[in-house]
Coordinates of C-alpha atoms in Angstrom, one line a residue:
Chain A
M1 CA 49.0 -36.6 -4.7
A2 CA 51.8 -34.5 -3.4
N3 CA 51.1 -31.2 -1.9
L4 CA 53.8 -28.7 -2.4
S5 CA 53.8 -25.4 -0.8
F6 CA 56.2 -22.9 -1.8
T7 CA 57.1 -19.6 -0.3
L8 CA 58.8 -16.8 -2.0
P9 CA 61.4 -15.1 0.0
V10 CA 60.9 -11.4 0.6
P11 CA 63.7 -9.8 -1.3
S12 CA 66.2 -7.9 0.7
T13 CA 67.4 -4.7 -0.8
D14 CA 71.0 -5.5 -0.8
K15 CA 73.5 -4.2 -3.3
E16 CA 74.2 -7.6 -4.9
G17 CA 71.8 -7.2 -7.8
G18 CA 74.4 -7.7 -10.4
R19 CA 75.7 -10.9 -8.9
R20 CA 72.2 -12.2 -8.6
L21 CA 71.4 -11.6 -12.2
Y22 CA 74.5 -13.4 -13.2
S23 CA 73.8 -16.4 -11.0
L24 CA 70.3 -16.5 -12.3
I25 CA 71.5 -16.8 -15.9
S26 CA 73.7 -19.6 -15.0
F27 CA 71.0 -21.2 -13.0
L28 CA 68.4 -21.0 -15.8
R29 CA 70.6 -22.8 -18.2
F30 CA 70.7 -25.9 -16.1
P31 CA 70.6 -29.1 -18.1
I32 CA 67.3 -30.5 -19.1
F33 CA 66.8 -34.1 -18.2
D34 CA 63.6 -34.8 -20.0
P35 CA 63.2 -32.8 -23.1
D36 CA 59.6 -33.7 -23.6
D37 CA 58.5 -32.3 -20.3
F38 CA 60.8 -29.3 -20.1
L39 CA 61.4 -28.0 -23.6
W40 CA 58.6 -25.6 -23.0
G41 CA 60.4 -24.3 -20.0
I42 CA 63.7 -23.8 -21.8
L43 CA 62.2 -22.1 -24.8
D44 CA 60.2 -19.7 -22.6
L45 CA 63.1 -19.1 -20.2
D46 CA 65.3 -18.1 -23.0
G47 CA 62.6 -15.7 -24.3
L48 CA 62.1 -14.4 -20.8
M49 CA 65.7 -13.5 -20.2
D50 CA 66.0 -12.0 -23.7
V51 CA 63.2 -9.7 -23.0
L52 CA 64.6 -8.8 -19.6
W53 CA 67.9 -8.0 -21.1
G54 CA 66.2 -6.0 -23.8
I55 CA 64.4 -3.9 -21.3
L56 CA 67.5 -3.3 -19.3
D57 CA 69.2 -2.1 -22.5
I58 CA 66.5 0.2 -23.5
E59 CA 65.5 1.5 -20.1
Q60 CA 69.0 2.0 -18.6
P61 CA 67.4 1.9 -15.2
D62 CA 69.1 3.7 -12.3
T63 CA 70.3 1.8 -9.3
Q64 CA 67.2 2.5 -7.3
T65 CA 65.0 1.0 -10.0
I66 CA 67.3 -2.0 -10.3
T67 CA 67.0 -2.7 -6.6
K68 CA 63.3 -2.0 -6.4
I69 CA 62.0 -3.7 -9.5
V70 CA 64.6 -5.6 -11.5
V71 CA 66.1 -7.5 -8.6
P72 CA 62.8 -8.6 -7.1
S73 CA 61.5 -9.6 -10.6
V74 CA 64.6 -11.6 -11.2
E75 CA 64.3 -13.1 -7.8
L76 CA 60.8 -14.1 -8.6
I77 CA 61.9 -15.7 -11.9
Y78 CA 64.7 -17.4 -10.0
S79 CA 62.2 -18.8 -7.4
Y80 CA 59.9 -20.0 -10.1
A81 CA 62.8 -21.8 -11.8
E82 CA 63.6 -23.4 -8.5
F83 CA 60.1 -24.5 -8.0
W84 CA 60.0 -25.7 -11.5
Q85 CA 63.2 -27.7 -11.0
S86 CA 61.7 -29.3 -7.9
L87 CA 59.2 -30.8 -10.3
L88 CA 62.0 -32.6 -12.1
D89 CA 61.9 -35.5 -9.8
C90 CA 58.2 -35.9 -9.8
S91 CA 57.2 -35.3 -13.3
K92 CA 53.7 -36.6 -12.8
F93 CA 52.5 -35.4 -9.5
H94 CA 49.4 -33.3 -9.2
T95 CA 49.8 -30.4 -6.9
H96 CA 47.6 -27.7 -5.7
S97 CA 50.6 -25.5 -5.1
R98 CA 50.1 -22.0 -3.9
L99 CA 52.8 -19.6 -4.4
C100 CA 52.7 -17.2 -1.6
W101 CA 53.2 -13.7 -2.6
E102 CA 54.9 -11.6 -0.1
Y103 CA 56.3 -8.7 -1.9
P104 CA 56.1 -5.3 -0.4
Q105 CA 53.6 -3.3 -2.4
Q106 CA 55.9 -0.4 -3.0
T107 CA 58.2 -2.4 -5.1
M108 CA 55.6 -2.8 -7.8
L109 CA 54.2 -0.4 -10.3
G110 CA 50.6 -0.5 -11.2
T111 CA 48.7 -0.5 -14.5
D112 CA 45.2 0.8 -14.9
D113 CA 44.2 -2.3 -16.9
V114 CA 45.1 -4.7 -14.2
V115 CA 43.4 -2.7 -11.5
E116 CA 40.2 -2.4 -13.5
N117 CA 40.2 -6.0 -14.2
I118 CA 40.5 -6.9 -10.6
A119 CA 37.7 -4.5 -9.5
L120 CA 35.4 -6.1 -12.0
T121 CA 36.1 -9.8 -11.4
T122 CA 37.0 -10.3 -7.7
P123 CA 34.8 -13.0 -6.4
P124 CA 33.8 -12.3 -2.8
A125 CA 34.3 -15.8 -1.7
A126 CA 37.9 -15.8 -2.4
S127 CA 38.8 -12.8 -0.2
S128 CA 39.8 -14.8 2.9
D129 CA 42.0 -16.9 0.8
I130 CA 43.6 -13.8 -0.6
A131 CA 44.5 -12.3 2.7
S132 CA 46.4 -15.4 3.7
A133 CA 48.1 -15.8 0.4
T134 CA 49.2 -12.3 -0.1
G135 CA 50.3 -11.1 3.2
G136 CA 48.9 -7.7 3.1
I137 CA 48.5 -6.7 -0.5
T138 CA 45.1 -5.1 -0.8
Q139 CA 43.4 -6.3 -3.9
V140 CA 44.1 -9.7 -5.4
L141 CA 42.0 -11.9 -7.5
I142 CA 42.3 -15.6 -7.1
K143 CA 40.2 -17.4 -9.7
D144 CA 39.8 -21.0 -10.6
D145 CA 39.9 -21.1 -14.3
F146 CA 38.5 -24.1 -16.0
A147 CA 39.8 -23.3 -19.4
T148 CA 43.4 -23.4 -18.3
S149 CA 43.0 -25.4 -15.0
S150 CA 44.9 -22.8 -13.2
V151 CA 44.7 -20.4 -10.4
Q152 CA 45.4 -16.8 -11.2
Y153 CA 46.7 -14.3 -8.8
Y154 CA 46.2 -10.7 -9.7
C155 CA 48.0 -8.3 -7.5
D156 CA 46.7 -4.8 -7.3
G157 CA 49.3 -2.2 -7.6
C158 CA 52.0 -4.5 -8.6
S159 CA 53.6 -4.9 -11.9
T160 CA 53.8 -8.7 -11.6
V161 CA 50.9 -10.9 -12.2
I162 CA 51.2 -14.6 -11.5
F163 CA 49.4 -17.2 -13.4
L164 CA 49.6 -20.5 -11.6
S165 CA 49.0 -24.0 -12.7
H166 CA 47.7 -26.4 -10.2
I167 CA 48.6 -29.5 -12.2
M168 CA 52.0 -28.9 -13.5
C169 CA 54.1 -25.9 -14.3
V170 CA 55.8 -26.3 -17.6
G171 CA 57.1 -22.9 -18.4
L172 CA 57.8 -19.4 -17.6
V173 CA 56.6 -16.6 -19.9
L174 CA 57.2 -13.0 -19.5
F175 CA 55.1 -10.4 -21.3
F176 CA 55.6 -6.8 -21.7
S177 CA 53.1 -4.3 -23.0
E178 CA 54.0 -1.5 -25.3
R179 CA 55.1 0.3 -22.2
P180 CA 57.5 -2.2 -21.0
Q181 CA 58.4 -0.5 -17.8
H182 CA 54.8 -0.7 -16.6
V183 CA 53.7 -4.3 -17.0
I184 CA 55.7 -7.3 -16.2
L185 CA 53.7 -10.4 -16.4
I186 CA 55.3 -13.6 -15.3
T187 CA 53.5 -16.7 -16.2
V188 CA 54.0 -20.2 -15.0
G189 CA 52.4 -21.3 -18.2
G190 CA 49.2 -23.3 -18.2
T191 CA 48.9 -26.9 -17.3
K192 CA 50.5 -29.7 -19.1
N193 CA 47.2 -31.2 -19.9
G194 CA 45.1 -28.1 -20.1
T195 CA 42.8 -27.5 -23.1
L196 CA 45.1 -24.8 -24.3
Q197 CA 48.2 -26.9 -24.1
L198 CA 46.4 -29.8 -25.9
D199 CA 45.2 -27.5 -28.6
L200 CA 48.7 -26.3 -29.6
P201 CA 49.5 -29.3 -31.8
R202 CA 45.9 -29.4 -32.9
T203 CA 46.1 -25.9 -34.5
F204 CA 46.7 -26.3 -38.2
P205 CA 48.5 -29.6 -37.7
G206 CA 51.2 -30.2 -40.3
H207 CA 52.0 -26.5 -40.9
P208 CA 55.7 -26.2 -41.5
W209 CA 56.2 -23.6 -38.8
L210 CA 53.1 -23.7 -36.6
D211 CA 53.5 -27.4 -36.0
T212 CA 57.0 -27.1 -34.6
L213 CA 58.0 -26.6 -31.0
R214 CA 58.9 -23.0 -31.7
G215 CA 55.6 -22.4 -33.3
H216 CA 53.8 -24.0 -30.4
A217 CA 55.7 -21.9 -28.0
S218 CA 54.8 -18.7 -29.8
L219 CA 51.2 -19.6 -30.0
H220 CA 51.3 -20.6 -26.4
R221 CA 52.6 -17.2 -25.4
V222 CA 50.0 -15.3 -27.4
L223 CA 47.1 -17.4 -26.0
V224 CA 48.3 -17.4 -22.4
G225 CA 49.0 -13.7 -22.7
Y226 CA 45.5 -13.0 -23.9
S227 CA 44.0 -15.3 -21.2
F228 CA 45.7 -13.0 -18.7
K229 CA 44.7 -9.8 -20.5
D230 CA 41.0 -10.8 -20.4
S231 CA 40.7 -13.4 -17.7
H232 CA 36.9 -13.5 -18.2
V233 CA 37.5 -14.9 -21.7
G234 CA 40.6 -16.9 -20.7
Y235 CA 41.1 -19.5 -23.5
C236 CA 38.3 -20.5 -25.8
Q237 CA 38.7 -23.0 -28.6
G238 CA 38.7 -21.1 -31.8
L239 CA 41.1 -18.4 -30.5
N240 CA 43.9 -20.8 -31.3
C241 CA 43.1 -20.8 -35.0
V242 CA 42.7 -17.0 -35.0
S243 CA 45.9 -16.5 -33.1
A244 CA 47.8 -18.9 -35.3
M245 CA 46.7 -17.0 -38.5
L246 CA 47.7 -13.7 -36.8
L247 CA 51.1 -15.1 -35.9
L248 CA 51.7 -16.2 -39.4
M249 CA 50.8 -12.7 -40.6
M250 CA 52.4 -10.6 -38.0
K251 CA 55.5 -12.8 -37.6
I252 CA 56.1 -11.5 -34.0
G253 CA 54.3 -12.9 -31.1
E254 CA 53.7 -9.6 -29.4
D255 CA 52.2 -8.1 -32.5
A256 CA 49.9 -11.0 -32.9
F257 CA 48.9 -10.6 -29.3
W258 CA 47.9 -7.0 -29.7
M259 CA 46.1 -7.8 -33.0
L260 CA 44.1 -10.5 -31.2
A261 CA 43.3 -8.0 -28.4
V262 CA 42.1 -5.4 -30.9
L263 CA 40.0 -8.0 -32.8
L264 CA 38.3 -9.3 -29.7
E265 CA 37.8 -5.9 -28.0
N266 CA 37.1 -3.5 -30.8
V267 CA 36.2 -5.4 -34.0
L268 CA 34.2 -8.4 -33.2
V269 CA 30.8 -8.7 -31.6
N270 CA 31.1 -8.5 -27.8
D271 CA 31.3 -11.6 -25.7
C272 CA 31.9 -14.0 -28.5
Y273 CA 34.4 -16.1 -26.6
T274 CA 33.2 -15.7 -23.0
P275 CA 32.4 -18.8 -21.0
N276 CA 28.8 -18.9 -22.2
L277 CA 29.6 -17.8 -25.7
S278 CA 26.7 -15.4 -25.6
G279 CA 28.0 -13.2 -28.3
C280 CA 28.2 -16.2 -30.6
Y281 CA 24.6 -17.1 -29.9
V282 CA 23.6 -13.5 -30.8
E283 CA 25.4 -13.8 -34.0
Q284 CA 23.7 -17.0 -34.9
R285 CA 20.2 -15.7 -34.2
V286 CA 20.9 -12.4 -36.0
F287 CA 22.2 -14.3 -39.0
Q288 CA 19.1 -16.5 -39.1
D289 CA 16.9 -13.4 -39.2
M290 CA 19.1 -11.9 -41.9
L291 CA 18.9 -15.0 -44.0
A292 CA 15.1 -15.1 -43.7
K293 CA 15.0 -11.5 -44.9
K294 CA 17.6 -11.6 -47.6
Y295 CA 17.0 -15.1 -49.0
P296 CA 13.6 -16.4 -47.8
R297 CA 13.8 -19.3 -50.2
I298 CA 17.0 -20.7 -48.6
A299 CA 15.7 -20.0 -45.1
A300 CA 12.4 -21.9 -45.9
H301 CA 14.4 -24.7 -47.4
L302 CA 16.6 -25.1 -44.3
E303 CA 13.5 -24.9 -42.1
D304 CA 11.9 -27.7 -44.1
M305 CA 14.9 -29.8 -43.3
E306 CA 15.0 -28.6 -39.7
F307 CA 18.6 -27.6 -40.3
D308 CA 19.9 -25.1 -37.8
V309 CA 22.4 -22.8 -39.4
S310 CA 24.4 -22.8 -36.2
L311 CA 25.5 -26.3 -37.1
V312 CA 27.9 -24.8 -39.6
A313 CA 28.0 -21.2 -38.7
T314 CA 29.3 -21.6 -35.1
E315 CA 32.7 -22.6 -36.4
W316 CA 32.8 -19.9 -39.1
F317 CA 32.0 -17.2 -36.5
L318 CA 34.4 -18.4 -33.9
C319 CA 37.4 -19.2 -36.1
L320 CA 36.6 -16.3 -38.5
F321 CA 36.6 -18.7 -41.4
S322 CA 40.3 -19.7 -40.8
K323 CA 39.4 -23.4 -40.6
S324 CA 36.9 -23.4 -43.5
L325 CA 38.0 -21.1 -46.3
P326 CA 41.3 -21.3 -48.2
S327 CA 43.8 -19.1 -46.4
E328 CA 44.1 -16.5 -49.2
T329 CA 40.3 -16.1 -49.0
T330 CA 40.4 -15.9 -45.2
M331 CA 43.0 -13.2 -45.4
R332 CA 40.9 -11.2 -47.8
V333 CA 37.9 -11.6 -45.5
W334 CA 40.0 -10.4 -42.5
D335 CA 41.2 -7.4 -44.5
V336 CA 37.7 -6.3 -45.0
L337 CA 36.8 -7.3 -41.5
S338 CA 39.3 -5.0 -40.0
Y339 CA 38.3 -2.2 -42.3
E340 CA 34.6 -2.4 -42.1
G341 CA 33.9 -4.3 -38.9
A342 CA 32.0 -7.4 -37.7
M343 CA 29.2 -6.9 -40.2
V344 CA 31.5 -8.4 -42.8
L345 CA 31.3 -11.8 -41.2
F346 CA 27.5 -11.8 -41.8
H347 CA 28.0 -10.8 -45.4
V348 CA 30.4 -13.7 -45.9
V349 CA 28.2 -16.3 -44.3
L350 CA 25.3 -14.9 -46.4
A351 CA 27.4 -15.1 -49.5
I352 CA 28.3 -18.7 -48.8
F353 CA 24.6 -19.7 -48.5
R354 CA 23.7 -17.6 -51.5
A355 CA 26.2 -19.5 -53.6
Q356 CA 23.9 -22.5 -53.2
L357 CA 20.7 -20.6 -54.0
Y358 CA 20.2 -22.1 -57.4
S359 CA 21.1 -25.6 -56.4
I360 CA 18.0 -26.0 -54.3
Chain B
M1 CA 5.1 -60.9 -52.6
T2 CA 8.0 -59.6 -54.6
F3 CA 6.7 -56.2 -53.9
Y4 CA 7.0 -56.7 -50.2
I5 CA 10.5 -58.1 -50.3
N6 CA 11.6 -55.0 -52.3
E7 CA 9.9 -52.8 -49.8
E8 CA 11.6 -54.6 -47.0
Q9 CA 15.0 -54.0 -48.5
M10 CA 14.2 -50.3 -48.8
E11 CA 13.4 -50.3 -45.1
D12 CA 15.5 -47.6 -43.5
Y13 CA 16.8 -47.3 -40.0
L14 CA 18.5 -44.0 -39.0
F15 CA 20.0 -43.9 -35.5
K16 CA 21.3 -40.7 -34.2
I17 CA 24.4 -41.2 -32.0
V18 CA 26.4 -38.5 -30.1
L19 CA 30.0 -38.6 -29.2
I20 CA 30.7 -36.7 -26.1
G21 CA 33.6 -36.3 -23.6
D22 CA 36.3 -33.8 -22.6
S23 CA 38.5 -32.0 -25.0
A24 CA 41.2 -34.0 -26.8
V25 CA 40.1 -37.5 -25.7
G26 CA 39.9 -38.6 -29.3
K27 CA 36.3 -38.3 -30.2
S28 CA 37.0 -37.0 -33.7
N29 CA 39.6 -39.7 -34.3
L30 CA 37.2 -42.5 -33.1
L31 CA 34.8 -41.2 -35.7
A32 CA 37.4 -40.9 -38.4
R33 CA 38.6 -44.4 -37.7
F34 CA 35.1 -45.9 -37.7
A35 CA 33.7 -44.0 -40.7
R36 CA 36.8 -43.7 -42.9
D37 CA 39.4 -45.9 -41.3
E38 CA 41.7 -42.9 -40.9
F39 CA 43.7 -41.6 -38.0
Y40 CA 45.4 -38.3 -37.5
S41 CA 47.8 -38.0 -34.6
N42 CA 47.1 -34.3 -34.5
S43 CA 43.6 -33.6 -35.7
K44 CA 42.1 -30.2 -35.6
S45 CA 40.1 -29.4 -32.5
T46 CA 36.4 -29.6 -33.2
I47 CA 34.6 -26.3 -32.9
G48 CA 30.8 -26.7 -32.4
V49 CA 29.5 -29.8 -33.9
E50 CA 30.3 -32.0 -36.9
F51 CA 28.5 -35.1 -38.1
Q52 CA 28.9 -38.1 -40.4
T53 CA 26.7 -40.9 -41.5
Q54 CA 27.9 -44.5 -41.5
K55 CA 26.2 -47.7 -42.7
I56 CA 26.2 -50.7 -40.4
D57 CA 25.0 -54.1 -41.1
I58 CA 23.2 -55.7 -38.2
E59 CA 21.5 -59.1 -38.8
G60 CA 21.4 -58.5 -42.5
K61 CA 19.7 -55.1 -42.0
E62 CA 21.4 -52.0 -43.2
I63 CA 21.3 -49.4 -40.5
K64 CA 22.5 -45.9 -40.9
A65 CA 24.2 -44.4 -37.9
Q66 CA 24.3 -40.6 -37.9
I67 CA 27.1 -39.8 -35.6
W68 CA 27.5 -36.4 -34.1
D69 CA 30.9 -35.4 -33.0
T70 CA 30.9 -32.5 -30.5
A71 CA 33.4 -30.0 -29.1
G72 CA 34.7 -31.0 -25.7
Q73 CA 35.5 -27.7 -24.1
E74 CA 33.4 -26.8 -21.2
R75 CA 32.1 -23.6 -22.7
F76 CA 30.8 -25.4 -25.8
R77 CA 28.4 -27.5 -23.8
A78 CA 25.5 -25.2 -24.3
V79 CA 26.1 -25.3 -28.0
T80 CA 26.5 -29.0 -28.3
S81 CA 23.8 -30.1 -25.9
A82 CA 21.3 -28.6 -28.4
Y83 CA 22.2 -31.4 -30.7
Y84 CA 21.6 -34.2 -28.2
R85 CA 17.9 -33.9 -29.0
G86 CA 16.6 -37.0 -30.7
A87 CA 19.8 -39.0 -30.0
V88 CA 19.2 -42.7 -29.3
G89 CA 22.8 -43.6 -28.6
A90 CA 25.8 -42.0 -27.0
L91 CA 29.5 -42.7 -26.7
L92 CA 30.9 -41.2 -23.6
V93 CA 34.6 -41.0 -24.2
Y94 CA 37.5 -40.4 -21.8
D95 CA 41.2 -40.7 -22.2
I96 CA 42.8 -43.5 -20.1
S97 CA 46.0 -41.5 -19.9
R98 CA 44.4 -38.5 -18.3
R99 CA 42.4 -39.0 -15.1
Q100 CA 40.7 -35.7 -15.2
T101 CA 38.8 -36.8 -18.4
F102 CA 37.6 -39.8 -16.4
D103 CA 36.6 -37.7 -13.5
S104 CA 34.3 -35.5 -15.6
I105 CA 32.3 -38.5 -16.9
G106 CA 29.7 -37.8 -14.2
R107 CA 29.2 -34.3 -15.5
W108 CA 28.8 -35.5 -19.0
L109 CA 26.3 -38.1 -17.9
N110 CA 24.2 -35.4 -16.2
E111 CA 24.5 -33.3 -19.3
L112 CA 23.3 -36.2 -21.4
H113 CA 20.4 -37.0 -19.2
T114 CA 19.3 -33.4 -19.0
H115 CA 19.2 -32.8 -22.7
S116 CA 18.1 -36.2 -24.1
D117 CA 15.8 -39.1 -23.5
M118 CA 16.7 -41.1 -20.4
N119 CA 16.7 -44.3 -22.5
V120 CA 19.5 -43.3 -24.7
V121 CA 21.8 -46.3 -25.1
T122 CA 25.2 -45.2 -23.7
I123 CA 28.6 -46.8 -23.8
L124 CA 31.5 -45.7 -21.7
V125 CA 34.6 -45.6 -23.9
G126 CA 38.1 -45.5 -22.5
N127 CA 40.1 -44.3 -25.5
K128 CA 43.9 -44.3 -26.2
S129 CA 44.3 -47.9 -24.8
D130 CA 47.5 -48.1 -26.8
L131 CA 49.2 -45.7 -24.4
K132 CA 49.9 -48.4 -21.9
D133 CA 52.8 -46.7 -20.2
A134 CA 50.8 -43.5 -19.6
R135 CA 47.7 -45.2 -18.3
E136 CA 46.1 -43.3 -15.4
V137 CA 42.7 -45.0 -15.3
S138 CA 42.6 -48.8 -14.9
T139 CA 40.3 -51.0 -16.9
A140 CA 38.7 -52.1 -13.7
E141 CA 37.8 -48.6 -12.6
G142 CA 36.2 -48.0 -16.0
K143 CA 34.2 -51.2 -15.6
V144 CA 33.1 -50.3 -12.1
L145 CA 31.8 -46.9 -13.1
A146 CA 30.1 -48.3 -16.2
E147 CA 28.3 -51.0 -14.1
A148 CA 27.3 -48.4 -11.4
Q149 CA 25.8 -46.2 -14.1
G150 CA 24.3 -49.0 -16.1
L151 CA 26.4 -48.3 -19.2
F152 CA 28.2 -50.5 -21.6
F153 CA 32.0 -50.4 -21.4
M154 CA 34.9 -50.8 -23.8
E155 CA 38.4 -49.7 -24.1
T156 CA 39.4 -48.6 -27.5
S157 CA 42.3 -47.2 -29.4
A158 CA 41.7 -45.1 -32.5
L159 CA 45.4 -45.3 -33.2
D160 CA 45.6 -49.1 -33.6
S161 CA 41.8 -49.3 -34.3
S162 CA 41.2 -51.9 -31.6
N163 CA 37.6 -52.1 -30.5
V164 CA 36.6 -49.0 -32.4
S165 CA 33.9 -50.5 -34.6
A166 CA 33.0 -52.9 -31.8
A167 CA 32.1 -49.9 -29.6
F168 CA 29.9 -48.3 -32.2
Q169 CA 28.4 -51.6 -33.1
T170 CA 27.6 -52.4 -29.5
V171 CA 25.5 -49.2 -29.3
V172 CA 23.8 -49.7 -32.7
K173 CA 23.0 -53.3 -32.0
E174 CA 21.5 -52.6 -28.6
I175 CA 19.4 -49.8 -30.1
Y176 CA 18.3 -52.3 -32.8
N177 CA 17.4 -54.9 -30.2
I178 CA 15.4 -52.5 -28.1
L179 CA 13.6 -51.4 -31.3
S180 CA 12.9 -55.0 -32.3
R181 CA 11.6 -55.7 -28.8
K182 CA 9.3 -52.7 -29.1
V183 CA 8.1 -53.9 -32.5
I184 CA 7.3 -57.3 -31.0
L185 CA 5.5 -55.6 -28.1
V186 CA 3.5 -53.5 -30.5
Q187 CA 2.7 -56.6 -32.5
E188 CA 1.5 -58.5 -29.4
H189 CA -0.4 -55.5 -28.2
K190 CA -2.2 -55.0 -31.4
K191 CA -2.6 -58.8 -31.9
Q192 CA -1.3 -58.4 -35.4
D193 CA 0.6 -61.0 -37.3
T194 CA 4.2 -60.7 -38.6
S195 CA 3.1 -58.7 -41.6
W196 CA 3.9 -55.6 -39.6
M197 CA 7.5 -56.1 -40.6
E198 CA 6.6 -56.5 -44.2
N199 CA 4.4 -53.6 -44.8
G200 CA 7.4 -51.5 -45.8
K201 CA 7.0 -48.9 -43.2
T202 CA 10.1 -46.7 -42.8
I203 CA 11.2 -46.5 -39.2
V204 CA 13.0 -43.4 -38.4
L205 CA 14.4 -43.2 -34.9
Q206 CA 15.4 -39.7 -35.0
G207 CA 12.3 -37.5 -34.6
E208 CA 13.2 -34.4 -36.5
T209 CA 15.0 -35.4 -39.6
N210 CA 13.9 -37.9 -42.2
H211 CA 16.3 -39.8 -44.5
E212 CA 15.9 -37.6 -47.4
A213 CA 16.6 -34.5 -45.4
D214 CA 19.7 -36.2 -44.0
S215 CA 21.3 -36.7 -47.3
R216 CA 20.6 -33.1 -48.2
T217 CA 22.0 -31.8 -45.0
W218 CA 25.1 -33.8 -45.6
R219 CA 25.5 -32.3 -49.0
A220 CA 25.1 -28.8 -47.6
K221 CA 27.9 -29.6 -45.1
C222 CA 30.2 -30.8 -47.9
C223 CA 29.7 -27.6 -49.8
S224 CA 30.5 -25.5 -46.8
S225 CA 33.7 -27.1 -45.7

């Protein structure tokens, strides 16, 4: 067990931003020794820099913005890459690394979302830890997340949110919201053996695009992005199927990400994917009652066999039928779902049971 | 007499066995290998619970093992533990190439003991034994833990199918032996002769579901998937 502590340098506001950007790019394209371990990294680093260049093109930031935001951000990416490269020699070590965040607060722009999130979820126990880790930033959330085996740092009033793996960092992901100048999320993506990572090749295996490295990377970005957006939900199995379908439809990762957010936050029953799956239980019980009312014969029959509908319905409700219905049918269900709301799911499950009404 | 022999052939044992362990340790593939002799290097992750029935021949008796394959992710434990009820056997699976899956065996044992009968026959299974180069948990460690907890132990590989059916058979055989001992005890207790075994009574070891219901639930599952 190697322990690696890593401190980010406080960026000096020098005028060499341009040079630093250049050296970063050359640095990020260092050769990859072990493609299995680091392909994630290179894919994501490419994406990351593309996005950064894209933003610089669109925003045309003034010199002040460059020194205050772009340079520190790039510096951060640079530092991560360095950290990441330091793992090259010890590809199997387990580290409880803590990246110490020492950025002056004023270099960061805030978003309402992030601040709200922090206020709701900061565990009191973590506060002493926070003070030492952040060096003066007021509100930070450090959360041990089982789903991704990671430590997440949320910094209040800063545009950068770090998502740390404590097993192994395998990638860098940068996310931007629809207001790119406001949210920059830098992710050291997940753990090599986290549930999320393991589920990538297990999501529609054999699919010509999803089951490729590029497909996995896209899906990874969407899921990690969402686990940041709603850290209470994090990653829940089932979201991988939903996100994969959304990716196939939307084609672009960011669109799929926002569709996923809308689905979970506005369309579906609340708390479906939270750590206790409470919303999912509610759905099961509600459905049982509906079945008893609508088709008492089926309900009585199932009761005779002591068959709990949740045995089959859990997957239907969590994957929104994407694993069980033919994809065309799933798409049709999703159309109606987004138009009419979560009630549609119950209608579909009822219809599936009804289809067997005369065979009992 | 002929009547009795026929009745004995109809005798039906149904053992409910659960497969538990962390996500992606290969539970579904163990079941696929055992029940259908299939293996998928990337199988879909299990959401909730799935089950399958497999016939096993023990000492000339046909035994049905109803094997419940559960989702491994932490947050599904509440969902899956509901299905432990009535289980008489359990395969506690970890991945020899990932230490964390071995470390959580203790939590799975607690889970199993909280939600099921303490006497459930349990085997500790170290899966993916074909990944020799990536091994993180040694065979000895597995053995030590199994002995400490009073479990059977076996290292399997669903990929090259080594020990897979042996693991399932160990559990089923032990359950069968316990059952036979109980039968003998009952016989001694009641001072009855061996006709007990011949009176054609169906022994169902699963509490809730009888054989007929089982075949129907299975059909319902087929239609739904």
